[in-house]
mmCIF file with all atom_site columns, C-alpha atoms in Angstrom:
data_model
loop_
_atom_site.group_PDB
_atom_site.id
_atom_site.type_symbol
_atom_site.label_atom_id
_atom_site.label_alt_id
_atom_site.label_comp_id
_atom_site.label_asym_id
_atom_site.label_entity_id
_atom_site.label_seq_id
_atom_site.pdbx_PDB_ins_code
_atom_site.Cartn_x
_atom_site.Cartn_y
_atom_site.Cartn_z
_atom_site.occupancy
_atom_site.B_iso_or_equiv
_atom_site.pdbx_formal_charge
_atom_site.auth_seq_id
_atom_site.auth_comp_id
_atom_site.auth_asym_id
_atom_site.auth_atom_id
_atom_site.pdbx_PDB_model_num
ATOM 1   C CA . UNK A 1 1   ? 33.209 115.719 19.800  1.00 49.00 ? 1   UNK A CA 1
ATOM 2   C CA . UNK A 1 2   ? 29.549 115.515 19.101  1.00 58.00 ? 2   UNK A CA 1
ATOM 3   C CA . UNK A 1 3   ? 28.883 112.772 16.606  1.00 64.00 ? 3   UNK A CA 1
ATOM 4   C CA . UNK A 1 4   ? 26.401 114.940 14.769  1.00 72.00 ? 4   UNK A CA 1
ATOM 5   C CA . UNK A 1 5   ? 29.049 117.615 14.071  1.00 84.00 ? 5   UNK A CA 1
ATOM 6   C CA . UNK A 1 6   ? 30.975 115.309 11.766  1.00 91.00 ? 6   UNK A CA 1
ATOM 7   C CA . UNK A 1 7   ? 27.896 114.135 9.880   1.00 88.00 ? 7   UNK A CA 1
ATOM 8   C CA . UNK A 1 8   ? 26.440 117.642 9.625   1.00 91.00 ? 8   UNK A CA 1
ATOM 9   C CA . UNK A 1 9   ? 29.724 118.974 8.297   1.00 94.00 ? 9   UNK A CA 1
ATOM 10  C CA . UNK A 1 10  ? 29.950 116.164 5.728   1.00 93.00 ? 10  UNK A CA 1
ATOM 11  C CA . UNK A 1 11  ? 26.334 116.786 4.683   1.00 94.00 ? 11  UNK A CA 1
ATOM 12  C CA . UNK A 1 12  ? 26.977 120.529 4.388   1.00 96.00 ? 12  UNK A CA 1
ATOM 13  C CA . UNK A 1 13  ? 30.060 119.901 2.260   1.00 96.00 ? 13  UNK A CA 1
ATOM 14  C CA . UNK A 1 14  ? 28.170 117.543 -0.025  1.00 96.00 ? 14  UNK A CA 1
ATOM 15  C CA . UNK A 1 15  ? 25.306 120.021 -0.453  1.00 97.00 ? 15  UNK A CA 1
ATOM 16  C CA . UNK A 1 16  ? 27.708 122.899 -1.151  1.00 98.00 ? 16  UNK A CA 1
ATOM 17  C CA . UNK A 1 17  ? 30.427 121.257 -3.257  1.00 97.00 ? 17  UNK A CA 1
ATOM 18  C CA . UNK A 1 18  ? 29.422 123.005 -6.470  1.00 97.00 ? 18  UNK A CA 1
ATOM 19  C CA . UNK A 1 19  ? 28.947 126.367 -4.727  1.00 98.00 ? 19  UNK A CA 1
ATOM 20  C CA . UNK A 1 20  ? 32.358 126.052 -3.055  1.00 98.00 ? 20  UNK A CA 1
ATOM 21  C CA . UNK A 1 21  ? 33.929 125.231 -6.427  1.00 97.00 ? 21  UNK A CA 1
ATOM 22  C CA . UNK A 1 22  ? 32.150 128.238 -7.964  1.00 97.00 ? 22  UNK A CA 1
ATOM 23  C CA . UNK A 1 23  ? 33.336 130.422 -5.056  1.00 97.00 ? 23  UNK A CA 1
ATOM 24  C CA . UNK A 1 24  ? 29.726 131.226 -4.169  1.00 97.00 ? 24  UNK A CA 1
ATOM 25  C CA . UNK A 1 25  ? 30.095 129.658 -0.717  1.00 97.00 ? 25  UNK A CA 1
ATOM 26  C CA . UNK A 1 26  ? 33.238 130.105 1.361   1.00 97.00 ? 26  UNK A CA 1
ATOM 27  C CA . UNK A 1 27  ? 34.699 127.090 3.094   1.00 97.00 ? 27  UNK A CA 1
ATOM 28  C CA . UNK A 1 28  ? 35.786 127.945 6.612   1.00 97.00 ? 28  UNK A CA 1
ATOM 29  C CA . UNK A 1 29  ? 38.730 125.616 7.279   1.00 98.00 ? 29  UNK A CA 1
ATOM 30  C CA . UNK A 1 30  ? 38.638 126.453 10.999  1.00 97.00 ? 30  UNK A CA 1
ATOM 31  C CA . UNK A 1 31  ? 35.346 124.552 11.274  1.00 95.00 ? 31  UNK A CA 1
ATOM 32  C CA . UNK A 1 32  ? 37.003 121.502 9.723   1.00 96.00 ? 32  UNK A CA 1
ATOM 33  C CA . UNK A 1 33  ? 40.077 121.872 11.929  1.00 97.00 ? 33  UNK A CA 1
ATOM 34  C CA . UNK A 1 34  ? 37.955 121.957 15.094  1.00 95.00 ? 34  UNK A CA 1
ATOM 35  C CA . UNK A 1 35  ? 36.281 118.670 14.157  1.00 94.00 ? 35  UNK A CA 1
ATOM 36  C CA . UNK A 1 36  ? 39.606 117.066 13.221  1.00 96.00 ? 36  UNK A CA 1
ATOM 37  C CA . UNK A 1 37  ? 41.209 118.203 16.475  1.00 95.00 ? 37  UNK A CA 1
ATOM 38  C CA . UNK A 1 38  ? 38.267 116.715 18.399  1.00 93.00 ? 38  UNK A CA 1
ATOM 39  C CA . UNK A 1 39  ? 39.139 113.294 16.997  1.00 92.00 ? 39  UNK A CA 1
ATOM 40  C CA . UNK A 1 40  ? 42.271 113.398 19.159  1.00 93.00 ? 40  UNK A CA 1
ATOM 41  C CA . UNK A 1 41  ? 44.271 111.448 16.586  1.00 96.00 ? 41  UNK A CA 1
ATOM 42  C CA . UNK A 1 42  ? 47.129 113.899 16.073  1.00 97.00 ? 42  UNK A CA 1
ATOM 43  C CA . UNK A 1 43  ? 49.426 114.947 18.901  1.00 96.00 ? 43  UNK A CA 1
ATOM 44  C CA . UNK A 1 44  ? 48.890 118.672 18.185  1.00 97.00 ? 44  UNK A CA 1
ATOM 45  C CA . UNK A 1 45  ? 46.217 120.885 16.624  1.00 98.00 ? 45  UNK A CA 1
ATOM 46  C CA . UNK A 1 46  ? 46.190 120.329 12.852  1.00 97.00 ? 46  UNK A CA 1
ATOM 47  C CA . UNK A 1 47  ? 47.277 123.873 11.993  1.00 97.00 ? 47  UNK A CA 1
ATOM 48  C CA . UNK A 1 48  ? 50.611 123.299 13.760  1.00 97.00 ? 48  UNK A CA 1
ATOM 49  C CA . UNK A 1 49  ? 51.548 120.759 11.088  1.00 97.00 ? 49  UNK A CA 1
ATOM 50  C CA . UNK A 1 50  ? 51.352 123.050 8.070   1.00 97.00 ? 50  UNK A CA 1
ATOM 51  C CA . UNK A 1 51  ? 54.638 124.776 8.821   1.00 95.00 ? 51  UNK A CA 1
ATOM 52  C CA . UNK A 1 52  ? 56.762 121.747 9.636   1.00 96.00 ? 52  UNK A CA 1
ATOM 53  C CA . UNK A 1 53  ? 58.832 119.815 7.131   1.00 97.00 ? 53  UNK A CA 1
ATOM 54  C CA . UNK A 1 54  ? 57.915 116.467 5.715   1.00 95.00 ? 54  UNK A CA 1
ATOM 55  C CA . UNK A 1 55  ? 60.994 114.991 7.376   1.00 95.00 ? 55  UNK A CA 1
ATOM 56  C CA . UNK A 1 56  ? 60.030 116.252 10.831  1.00 96.00 ? 56  UNK A CA 1
ATOM 57  C CA . UNK A 1 57  ? 56.497 114.879 10.494  1.00 96.00 ? 57  UNK A CA 1
ATOM 58  C CA . UNK A 1 58  ? 57.684 111.585 8.995   1.00 94.00 ? 58  UNK A CA 1
ATOM 59  C CA . UNK A 1 59  ? 60.125 110.958 11.822  1.00 94.00 ? 59  UNK A CA 1
ATOM 60  C CA . UNK A 1 60  ? 57.943 112.156 14.673  1.00 94.00 ? 60  UNK A CA 1
ATOM 61  C CA . UNK A 1 61  ? 54.355 111.180 13.992  1.00 96.00 ? 61  UNK A CA 1
ATOM 62  C CA . UNK A 1 62  ? 53.431 109.928 10.526  1.00 96.00 ? 62  UNK A CA 1
ATOM 63  C CA . UNK A 1 63  ? 51.924 106.477 10.197  1.00 96.00 ? 63  UNK A CA 1
ATOM 64  C CA . UNK A 1 64  ? 53.596 106.341 6.766   1.00 95.00 ? 64  UNK A CA 1
ATOM 65  C CA . UNK A 1 65  ? 50.525 106.241 4.564   1.00 94.00 ? 65  UNK A CA 1
ATOM 66  C CA . UNK A 1 66  ? 51.217 109.595 2.874   1.00 93.00 ? 66  UNK A CA 1
ATOM 67  C CA . UNK A 1 67  ? 53.747 109.800 0.075   1.00 90.00 ? 67  UNK A CA 1
ATOM 68  C CA . UNK A 1 68  ? 56.251 112.356 1.303   1.00 87.00 ? 68  UNK A CA 1
ATOM 69  C CA . UNK A 1 69  ? 58.744 113.119 -1.441  1.00 83.00 ? 69  UNK A CA 1
ATOM 70  C CA . UNK A 1 70  ? 60.873 116.030 -0.271  1.00 85.00 ? 70  UNK A CA 1
ATOM 71  C CA . UNK A 1 71  ? 62.226 116.071 3.280   1.00 86.00 ? 71  UNK A CA 1
ATOM 72  C CA . UNK A 1 72  ? 62.684 119.847 3.196   1.00 92.00 ? 72  UNK A CA 1
ATOM 73  C CA . UNK A 1 73  ? 59.250 120.696 1.804   1.00 92.00 ? 73  UNK A CA 1
ATOM 74  C CA . UNK A 1 74  ? 56.594 121.983 4.198   1.00 96.00 ? 74  UNK A CA 1
ATOM 75  C CA . UNK A 1 75  ? 53.603 119.745 4.848   1.00 95.00 ? 75  UNK A CA 1
ATOM 76  C CA . UNK A 1 76  ? 51.204 122.390 3.517   1.00 95.00 ? 76  UNK A CA 1
ATOM 77  C CA . UNK A 1 77  ? 52.746 121.724 0.071   1.00 93.00 ? 77  UNK A CA 1
ATOM 78  C CA . UNK A 1 78  ? 52.179 117.949 0.095   1.00 93.00 ? 78  UNK A CA 1
ATOM 79  C CA . UNK A 1 79  ? 50.220 116.929 -2.997  1.00 92.00 ? 79  UNK A CA 1
ATOM 80  C CA . UNK A 1 80  ? 49.322 113.401 -1.921  1.00 93.00 ? 80  UNK A CA 1
ATOM 81  C CA . UNK A 1 81  ? 46.152 112.784 0.054   1.00 96.00 ? 81  UNK A CA 1
ATOM 82  C CA . UNK A 1 82  ? 44.921 109.786 1.965   1.00 96.00 ? 82  UNK A CA 1
ATOM 83  C CA . UNK A 1 83  ? 41.202 109.369 1.369   1.00 96.00 ? 83  UNK A CA 1
ATOM 84  C CA . UNK A 1 84  ? 39.161 107.507 3.958   1.00 96.00 ? 84  UNK A CA 1
ATOM 85  C CA . UNK A 1 85  ? 37.262 105.211 1.592   1.00 95.00 ? 85  UNK A CA 1
ATOM 86  C CA . UNK A 1 86  ? 35.254 102.952 3.879   1.00 92.00 ? 86  UNK A CA 1
ATOM 87  C CA . UNK A 1 87  ? 35.199 101.178 7.188   1.00 91.00 ? 87  UNK A CA 1
ATOM 88  C CA . UNK A 1 88  ? 34.663 97.626  8.279   1.00 90.00 ? 88  UNK A CA 1
ATOM 89  C CA . UNK A 1 89  ? 34.909 95.709  11.507  1.00 84.00 ? 89  UNK A CA 1
ATOM 90  C CA . UNK A 1 90  ? 32.698 94.142  14.118  1.00 80.00 ? 90  UNK A CA 1
ATOM 91  C CA . UNK A 1 91  ? 30.854 96.788  16.088  1.00 72.00 ? 91  UNK A CA 1
ATOM 92  C CA . UNK A 1 92  ? 29.661 94.303  18.708  1.00 71.00 ? 92  UNK A CA 1
ATOM 93  C CA . UNK A 1 93  ? 33.308 93.545  19.443  1.00 80.00 ? 93  UNK A CA 1
ATOM 94  C CA . UNK A 1 94  ? 34.346 97.215  19.303  1.00 79.00 ? 94  UNK A CA 1
ATOM 95  C CA . UNK A 1 95  ? 36.578 96.667  16.278  1.00 83.00 ? 95  UNK A CA 1
ATOM 96  C CA . UNK A 1 96  ? 36.780 99.324  13.597  1.00 88.00 ? 96  UNK A CA 1
ATOM 97  C CA . UNK A 1 97  ? 39.072 99.275  10.572  1.00 92.00 ? 97  UNK A CA 1
ATOM 98  C CA . UNK A 1 98  ? 39.255 102.319 8.334   1.00 94.00 ? 98  UNK A CA 1
ATOM 99  C CA . UNK A 1 99  ? 40.371 101.725 4.761   1.00 95.00 ? 99  UNK A CA 1
ATOM 100 C CA . UNK A 1 100 ? 42.242 104.262 2.634   1.00 96.00 ? 100 UNK A CA 1
ATOM 101 C CA . UNK A 1 101 ? 43.370 105.123 -0.877  1.00 95.00 ? 101 UNK A CA 1
ATOM 102 C CA . UNK A 1 102 ? 45.866 107.614 -2.296  1.00 94.00 ? 102 UNK A CA 1
ATOM 103 C CA . UNK A 1 103 ? 44.643 110.635 -4.204  1.00 93.00 ? 103 UNK A CA 1
ATOM 104 C CA . UNK A 1 104 ? 46.881 113.163 -5.948  1.00 91.00 ? 104 UNK A CA 1
ATOM 105 C CA . UNK A 1 105 ? 45.531 116.711 -5.930  1.00 91.00 ? 105 UNK A CA 1
ATOM 106 C CA . UNK A 1 106 ? 48.007 118.038 -8.483  1.00 91.00 ? 106 UNK A CA 1
ATOM 107 C CA . UNK A 1 107 ? 48.655 116.881 -11.987 1.00 85.00 ? 107 UNK A CA 1
ATOM 108 C CA . UNK A 1 108 ? 49.372 119.851 -14.240 1.00 86.00 ? 108 UNK A CA 1
ATOM 109 C CA . UNK A 1 109 ? 47.434 122.107 -11.885 1.00 92.00 ? 109 UNK A CA 1
ATOM 110 C CA . UNK A 1 110 ? 45.588 121.992 -8.582  1.00 94.00 ? 110 UNK A CA 1
ATOM 111 C CA . UNK A 1 111 ? 42.571 119.683 -8.686  1.00 95.00 ? 111 UNK A CA 1
ATOM 112 C CA . UNK A 1 112 ? 40.046 121.384 -6.430  1.00 97.00 ? 112 UNK A CA 1
ATOM 113 C CA . UNK A 1 113 ? 37.408 118.733 -7.052  1.00 96.00 ? 113 UNK A CA 1
ATOM 114 C CA . UNK A 1 114 ? 39.713 116.017 -5.751  1.00 96.00 ? 114 UNK A CA 1
ATOM 115 C CA . UNK A 1 115 ? 40.363 117.877 -2.482  1.00 97.00 ? 115 UNK A CA 1
ATOM 116 C CA . UNK A 1 116 ? 36.618 118.465 -2.119  1.00 97.00 ? 116 UNK A CA 1
ATOM 117 C CA . UNK A 1 117 ? 36.008 114.748 -2.611  1.00 96.00 ? 117 UNK A CA 1
ATOM 118 C CA . UNK A 1 118 ? 38.734 113.749 -0.137  1.00 97.00 ? 118 UNK A CA 1
ATOM 119 C CA . UNK A 1 119 ? 37.272 116.090 2.451   1.00 97.00 ? 119 UNK A CA 1
ATOM 120 C CA . UNK A 1 120 ? 33.588 115.381 1.898   1.00 96.00 ? 120 UNK A CA 1
ATOM 121 C CA . UNK A 1 121 ? 33.819 111.630 1.496   1.00 96.00 ? 121 UNK A CA 1
ATOM 122 C CA . UNK A 1 122 ? 36.313 111.193 4.323   1.00 96.00 ? 122 UNK A CA 1
ATOM 123 C CA . UNK A 1 123 ? 34.161 113.122 6.770   1.00 96.00 ? 123 UNK A CA 1
ATOM 124 C CA . UNK A 1 124 ? 31.066 111.202 5.630   1.00 94.00 ? 124 UNK A CA 1
ATOM 125 C CA . UNK A 1 125 ? 32.733 107.849 6.368   1.00 94.00 ? 125 UNK A CA 1
ATOM 126 C CA . UNK A 1 126 ? 34.106 109.038 9.713   1.00 93.00 ? 126 UNK A CA 1
ATOM 127 C CA . UNK A 1 127 ? 30.744 110.599 10.589  1.00 91.00 ? 127 UNK A CA 1
ATOM 128 C CA . UNK A 1 128 ? 28.938 107.318 9.960   1.00 87.00 ? 128 UNK A CA 1
ATOM 129 C CA . UNK A 1 129 ? 31.380 105.581 12.275  1.00 86.00 ? 129 UNK A CA 1
ATOM 130 C CA . UNK A 1 130 ? 31.138 108.324 14.914  1.00 84.00 ? 130 UNK A CA 1
ATOM 131 C CA . UNK A 1 131 ? 27.390 107.763 15.081  1.00 80.00 ? 131 UNK A CA 1
ATOM 132 C CA . UNK A 1 132 ? 27.784 104.098 15.973  1.00 80.00 ? 132 UNK A CA 1
ATOM 133 C CA . UNK A 1 133 ? 31.007 103.573 17.967  1.00 76.00 ? 133 UNK A CA 1
ATOM 134 C CA . UNK A 1 134 ? 32.831 105.043 20.914  1.00 73.00 ? 134 UNK A CA 1
ATOM 135 C CA . UNK A 1 135 ? 35.097 108.016 20.275  1.00 69.00 ? 135 UNK A CA 1
ATOM 136 C CA . UNK A 1 136 ? 38.177 106.098 21.444  1.00 78.00 ? 136 UNK A CA 1
ATOM 137 C CA . UNK A 1 137 ? 37.756 103.586 18.616  1.00 81.00 ? 137 UNK A CA 1
ATOM 138 C CA . UNK A 1 138 ? 38.031 106.383 16.052  1.00 87.00 ? 138 UNK A CA 1
ATOM 139 C CA . UNK A 1 139 ? 41.013 107.783 17.899  1.00 89.00 ? 139 UNK A CA 1
ATOM 140 C CA . UNK A 1 140 ? 42.689 104.366 17.971  1.00 89.00 ? 140 UNK A CA 1
ATOM 141 C CA . UNK A 1 141 ? 42.125 103.362 14.350  1.00 92.00 ? 141 UNK A CA 1
ATOM 142 C CA . UNK A 1 142 ? 41.933 106.512 12.235  1.00 95.00 ? 142 UNK A CA 1
ATOM 143 C CA . UNK A 1 143 ? 45.202 107.207 10.416  1.00 97.00 ? 143 UNK A CA 1
ATOM 144 C CA . UNK A 1 144 ? 47.191 110.277 11.444  1.00 97.00 ? 144 UNK A CA 1
ATOM 145 C CA . UNK A 1 145 ? 48.078 110.807 7.793   1.00 97.00 ? 145 UNK A CA 1
ATOM 146 C CA . UNK A 1 146 ? 44.385 110.659 6.828   1.00 98.00 ? 146 UNK A CA 1
ATOM 147 C CA . UNK A 1 147 ? 43.522 113.321 9.416   1.00 98.00 ? 147 UNK A CA 1
ATOM 148 C CA . UNK A 1 148 ? 46.374 115.471 8.138   1.00 97.00 ? 148 UNK A CA 1
ATOM 149 C CA . UNK A 1 149 ? 45.108 114.926 4.579   1.00 98.00 ? 149 UNK A CA 1
ATOM 150 C CA . UNK A 1 150 ? 41.671 116.218 5.562   1.00 98.00 ? 150 UNK A CA 1
ATOM 151 C CA . UNK A 1 151 ? 43.256 119.304 7.103   1.00 98.00 ? 151 UNK A CA 1
ATOM 152 C CA . UNK A 1 152 ? 45.457 119.867 4.044   1.00 97.00 ? 152 UNK A CA 1
ATOM 153 C CA . UNK A 1 153 ? 42.441 119.526 1.772   1.00 98.00 ? 153 UNK A CA 1
ATOM 154 C CA . UNK A 1 154 ? 40.463 122.073 3.800   1.00 98.00 ? 154 UNK A CA 1
ATOM 155 C CA . UNK A 1 155 ? 43.330 124.575 3.890   1.00 98.00 ? 155 UNK A CA 1
ATOM 156 C CA . UNK A 1 156 ? 44.138 124.182 0.200   1.00 97.00 ? 156 UNK A CA 1
ATOM 157 C CA . UNK A 1 157 ? 40.492 124.661 -0.764  1.00 98.00 ? 157 UNK A CA 1
ATOM 158 C CA . UNK A 1 158 ? 40.362 127.839 1.331   1.00 97.00 ? 158 UNK A CA 1
ATOM 159 C CA . UNK A 1 159 ? 43.631 129.047 -0.214  1.00 97.00 ? 159 UNK A CA 1
ATOM 160 C CA . UNK A 1 160 ? 42.257 128.376 -3.699  1.00 97.00 ? 160 UNK A CA 1
ATOM 161 C CA . UNK A 1 161 ? 39.040 130.256 -2.914  1.00 97.00 ? 161 UNK A CA 1
ATOM 162 C CA . UNK A 1 162 ? 41.029 133.244 -1.680  1.00 95.00 ? 162 UNK A CA 1
ATOM 163 C CA . UNK A 1 163 ? 42.808 133.659 -5.046  1.00 90.00 ? 163 UNK A CA 1
#
């Protein structure tokens, strides 16, 4: 993973949020997936998770930050997101601690803006960390559920744009 890829992607998302929401600029989720896969946090490529059930993911890999409410529902349909909100730690001691919050992307209808915020802000925080620490610290501390949330956000935005 090149550290600049994460920051450039976050910057691009921030610059294009309104255009993505207006369907003037297409979000390519594959670009997001490639960056997420490069983190090496999940055991498999992110796209492999969309078609498994919540129960399978919960029992096999989840770090239990996501709210999974229906064991038989596919992960692509999860409406909870884990937003990477900030990071703290002691860089001189190679300690990084990501912090998270829950975000719901559905109330009465799909909240595109919330998924855009989860994706953009999460990648911005991770990108800032990637520029200053070793890759293995991101891999060790970044939540699996947060990475999955970023992938779900990207895919759901692309699905929304395609409608």
